[in-house]
Short mmCIF file of C-alpha atoms in Angstrom, two decimals:
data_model
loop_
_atom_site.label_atom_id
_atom_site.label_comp_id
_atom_site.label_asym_id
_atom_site.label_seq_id
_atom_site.Cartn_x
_atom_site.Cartn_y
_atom_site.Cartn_z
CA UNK K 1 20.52 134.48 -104.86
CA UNK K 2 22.69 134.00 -101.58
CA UNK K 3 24.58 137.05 -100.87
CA UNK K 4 27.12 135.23 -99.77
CA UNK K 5 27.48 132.87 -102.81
CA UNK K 6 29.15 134.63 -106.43
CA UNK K 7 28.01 133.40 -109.49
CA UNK K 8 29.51 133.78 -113.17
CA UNK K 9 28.10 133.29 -115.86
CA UNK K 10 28.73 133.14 -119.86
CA UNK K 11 26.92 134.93 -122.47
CA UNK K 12 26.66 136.14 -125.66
CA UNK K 13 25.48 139.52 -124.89
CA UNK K 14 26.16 140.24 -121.61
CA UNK K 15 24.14 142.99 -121.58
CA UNK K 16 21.04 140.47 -121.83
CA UNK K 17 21.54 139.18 -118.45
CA UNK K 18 22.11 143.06 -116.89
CA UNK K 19 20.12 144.24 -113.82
CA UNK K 20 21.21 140.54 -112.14
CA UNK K 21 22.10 140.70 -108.43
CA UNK K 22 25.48 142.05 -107.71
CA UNK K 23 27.15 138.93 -107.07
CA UNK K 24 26.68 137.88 -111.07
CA UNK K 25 29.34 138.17 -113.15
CA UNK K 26 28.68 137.86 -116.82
CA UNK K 27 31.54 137.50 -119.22
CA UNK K 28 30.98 137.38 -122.86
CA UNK K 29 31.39 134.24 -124.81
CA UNK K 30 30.18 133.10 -127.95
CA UNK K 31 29.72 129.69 -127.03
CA UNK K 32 29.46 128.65 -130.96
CA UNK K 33 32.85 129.66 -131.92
CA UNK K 34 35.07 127.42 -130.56
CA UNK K 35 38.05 129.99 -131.29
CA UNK K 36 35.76 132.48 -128.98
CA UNK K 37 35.19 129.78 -126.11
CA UNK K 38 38.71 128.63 -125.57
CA UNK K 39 40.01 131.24 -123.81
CA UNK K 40 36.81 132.21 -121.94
CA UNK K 41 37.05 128.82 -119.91
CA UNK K 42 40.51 128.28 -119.97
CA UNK K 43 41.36 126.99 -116.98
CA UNK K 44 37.67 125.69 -116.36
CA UNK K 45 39.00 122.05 -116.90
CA UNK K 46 40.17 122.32 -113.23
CA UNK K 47 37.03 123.35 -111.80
CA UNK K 48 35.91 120.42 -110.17
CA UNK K 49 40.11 120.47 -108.58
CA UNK K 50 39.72 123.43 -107.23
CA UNK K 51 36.28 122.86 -105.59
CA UNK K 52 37.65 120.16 -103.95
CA UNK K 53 41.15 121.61 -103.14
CA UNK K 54 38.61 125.23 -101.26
CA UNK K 55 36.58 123.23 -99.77
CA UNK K 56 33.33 123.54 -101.73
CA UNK K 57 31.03 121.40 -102.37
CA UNK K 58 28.15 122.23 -104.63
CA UNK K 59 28.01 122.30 -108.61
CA UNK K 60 25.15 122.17 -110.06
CA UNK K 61 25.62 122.55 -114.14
CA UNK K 62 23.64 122.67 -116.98
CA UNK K 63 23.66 119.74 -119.74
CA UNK K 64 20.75 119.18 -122.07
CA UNK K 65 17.61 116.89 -122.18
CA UNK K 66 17.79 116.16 -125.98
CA UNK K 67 20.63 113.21 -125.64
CA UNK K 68 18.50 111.33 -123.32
CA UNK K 69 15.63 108.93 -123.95
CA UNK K 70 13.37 107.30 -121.28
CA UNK K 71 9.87 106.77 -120.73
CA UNK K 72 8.54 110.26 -120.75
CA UNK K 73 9.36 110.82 -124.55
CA UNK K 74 6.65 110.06 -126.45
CA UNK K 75 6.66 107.92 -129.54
CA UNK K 76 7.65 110.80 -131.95
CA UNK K 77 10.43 112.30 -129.61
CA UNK K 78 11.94 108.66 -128.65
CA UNK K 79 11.82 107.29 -132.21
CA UNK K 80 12.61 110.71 -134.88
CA UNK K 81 13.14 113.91 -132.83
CA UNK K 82 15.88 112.38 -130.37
CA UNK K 83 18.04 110.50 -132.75
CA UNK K 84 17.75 112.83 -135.51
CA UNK K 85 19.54 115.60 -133.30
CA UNK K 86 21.89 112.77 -131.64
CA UNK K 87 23.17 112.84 -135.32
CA UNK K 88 23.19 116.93 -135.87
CA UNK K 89 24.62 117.59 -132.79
CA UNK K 90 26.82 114.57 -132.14
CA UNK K 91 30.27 116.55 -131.02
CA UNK K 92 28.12 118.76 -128.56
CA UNK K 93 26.08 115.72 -126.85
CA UNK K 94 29.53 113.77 -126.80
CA UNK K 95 30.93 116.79 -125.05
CA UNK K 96 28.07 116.99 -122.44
CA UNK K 97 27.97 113.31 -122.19
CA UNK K 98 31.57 113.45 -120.86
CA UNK K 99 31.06 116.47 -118.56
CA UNK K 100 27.95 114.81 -117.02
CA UNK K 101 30.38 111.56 -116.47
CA UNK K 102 33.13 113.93 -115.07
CA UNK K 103 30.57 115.74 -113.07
CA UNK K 104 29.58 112.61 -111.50
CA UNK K 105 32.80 111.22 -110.83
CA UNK K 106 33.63 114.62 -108.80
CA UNK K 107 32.42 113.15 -105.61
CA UNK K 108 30.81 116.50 -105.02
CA UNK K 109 27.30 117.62 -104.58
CA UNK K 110 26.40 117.97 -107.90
CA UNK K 111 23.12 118.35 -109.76
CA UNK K 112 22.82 118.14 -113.76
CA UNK K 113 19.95 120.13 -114.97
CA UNK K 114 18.76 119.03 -118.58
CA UNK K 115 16.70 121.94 -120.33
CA UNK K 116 15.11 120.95 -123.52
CA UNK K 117 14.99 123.92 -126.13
CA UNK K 118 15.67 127.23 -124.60
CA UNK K 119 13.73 130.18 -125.67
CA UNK K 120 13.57 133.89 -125.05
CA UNK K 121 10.51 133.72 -122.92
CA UNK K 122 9.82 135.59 -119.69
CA UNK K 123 10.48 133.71 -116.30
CA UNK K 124 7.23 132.12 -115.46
CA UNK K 125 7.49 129.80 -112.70
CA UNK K 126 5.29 127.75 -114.29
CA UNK K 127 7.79 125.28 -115.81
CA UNK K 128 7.57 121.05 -114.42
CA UNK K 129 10.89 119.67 -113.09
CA UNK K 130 11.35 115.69 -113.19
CA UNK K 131 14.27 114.34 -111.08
CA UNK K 132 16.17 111.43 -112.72
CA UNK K 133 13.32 110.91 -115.66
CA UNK K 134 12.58 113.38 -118.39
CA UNK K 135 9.38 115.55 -118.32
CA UNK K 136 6.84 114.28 -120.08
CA UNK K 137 5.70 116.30 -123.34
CA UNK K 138 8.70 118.87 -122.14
CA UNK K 139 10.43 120.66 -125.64
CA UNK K 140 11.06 124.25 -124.52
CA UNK K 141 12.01 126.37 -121.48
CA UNK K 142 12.68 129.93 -121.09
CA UNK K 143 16.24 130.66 -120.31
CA UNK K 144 14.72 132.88 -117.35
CA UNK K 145 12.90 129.39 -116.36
CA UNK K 146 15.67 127.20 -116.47
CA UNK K 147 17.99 130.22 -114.78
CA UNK K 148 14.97 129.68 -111.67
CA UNK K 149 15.16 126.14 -111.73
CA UNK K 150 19.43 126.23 -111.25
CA UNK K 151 18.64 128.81 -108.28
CA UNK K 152 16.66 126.48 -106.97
CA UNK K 153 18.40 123.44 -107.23
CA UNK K 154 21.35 125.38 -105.00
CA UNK K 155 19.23 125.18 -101.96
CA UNK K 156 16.95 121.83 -102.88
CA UNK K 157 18.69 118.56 -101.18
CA UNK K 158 16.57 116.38 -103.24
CA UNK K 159 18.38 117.66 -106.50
CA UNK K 160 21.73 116.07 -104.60
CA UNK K 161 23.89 113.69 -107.02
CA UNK K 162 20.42 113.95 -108.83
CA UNK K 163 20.04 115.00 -112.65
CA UNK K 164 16.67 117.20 -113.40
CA UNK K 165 14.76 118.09 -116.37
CA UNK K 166 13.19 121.19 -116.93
CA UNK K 167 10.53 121.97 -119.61
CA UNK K 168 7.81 124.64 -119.73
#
C-alpha cells in the first residue's frame, strides 16, 4: 500500500486482518447484524460528499459477482445458481445494486470489484480479473485475493469508471 494513502477497513475479527501495514485501520463490524452495522458506518452515507467536498477522487468498492449474469456464466450458473441466490439474498443484492448505481453516479474515479464466493484461502496471485464481463468458470476467491486485486485496482487506470470480477 501507498504510504501516503490510509485505508479502513471492516471486520468481524479484527484481529484476522492484524500484521496489515500501518496505515490500515480495522474496526470491528459484524456485517450480518444489521443492529451491529448501523453505527459502524454511520455517517458512511456521505462518503462519496465528502470525497468530493476534499478533493479526492478515487473509490474503488467492493460489490459482488453473484447478481450479475452475462456471457461468461455457464449454463448452470446463468439458468439455477444465479437466480436461485437473486431470490435468497434479494435485500443484500438490492442494497449493492443501489450502491453500484450511487457509486456510478459519483462522478468520481470509481472501480466496482465483484468477487464471487470468498473463502479463507491464502493470497495467491493466481486469481483472473475480467473488466466489465464476469470471469468465466469464476465461483470463489480468497479474501487475501480479492484484498490484492482492490490494491491493485488503486494504481490500475484501466479499472477507471470500470467494474471487475475477480475469481480464483
Amino acid at each position: 500500500m501507498a504510504e501516503e494513502r490510509a485505508f479502513e477497513a471492516r471486520a468481524r475479527n479484527p484481529a484476522s486482518l492484524a500484521g496489515g501495514p500501518p496505515n490500515l485501520t480495522v474496526l470491528r463490524a459484524d456485517l450480518m447484524d444489521p443492529t451491529a452495522i448501523g453505527p459502524a458506518i454511520a455517517g458512511q452515507d456521505a462518503i462519496v460528499t465528502a470525497m468530493r467536498e476534499r478533493g479526492t477522487r478515487r473509490l474503488v468498492v467492493v460489490s459482488n459477482s453473484g447478481m450479475h449474469v452475462d456471457e461468461a456464466d455457464g449454463p448452470v450458473t446463468r439458468f439455477a445458481v444465479k437466480p436461485i441466490l437473486g431470490r435468497v439474498l434479494k435485500h443484500s443484492f438490492a442494497d449493492m445494486r443501489r450502491m453500484e448505481d450511487l457509486v456510478r453516479a459519483s462522478g468520481l474515479d470509481w472501480t466496482i470489484v465483484r468477487p464471487p464466493m470468498l473463502t479463507d484461502g491464502p493470497r495467491t496471485g493466481t486469481y483472473r480479473a475480467e473488466i466489465d464481463r464476469n470471469v468465466r468458470g469464476g465461483n470463489r476467491v480468497s479474501r487475501a485475493d480479492l484484498a490484492d486485486q482492490l490494491l491493485r485496482c488503486l494504481a490500475d487506470e484501466r479499472t477507471v469508471r470500470a467494474a471487475v470480477a475477480v475469481a480464483n
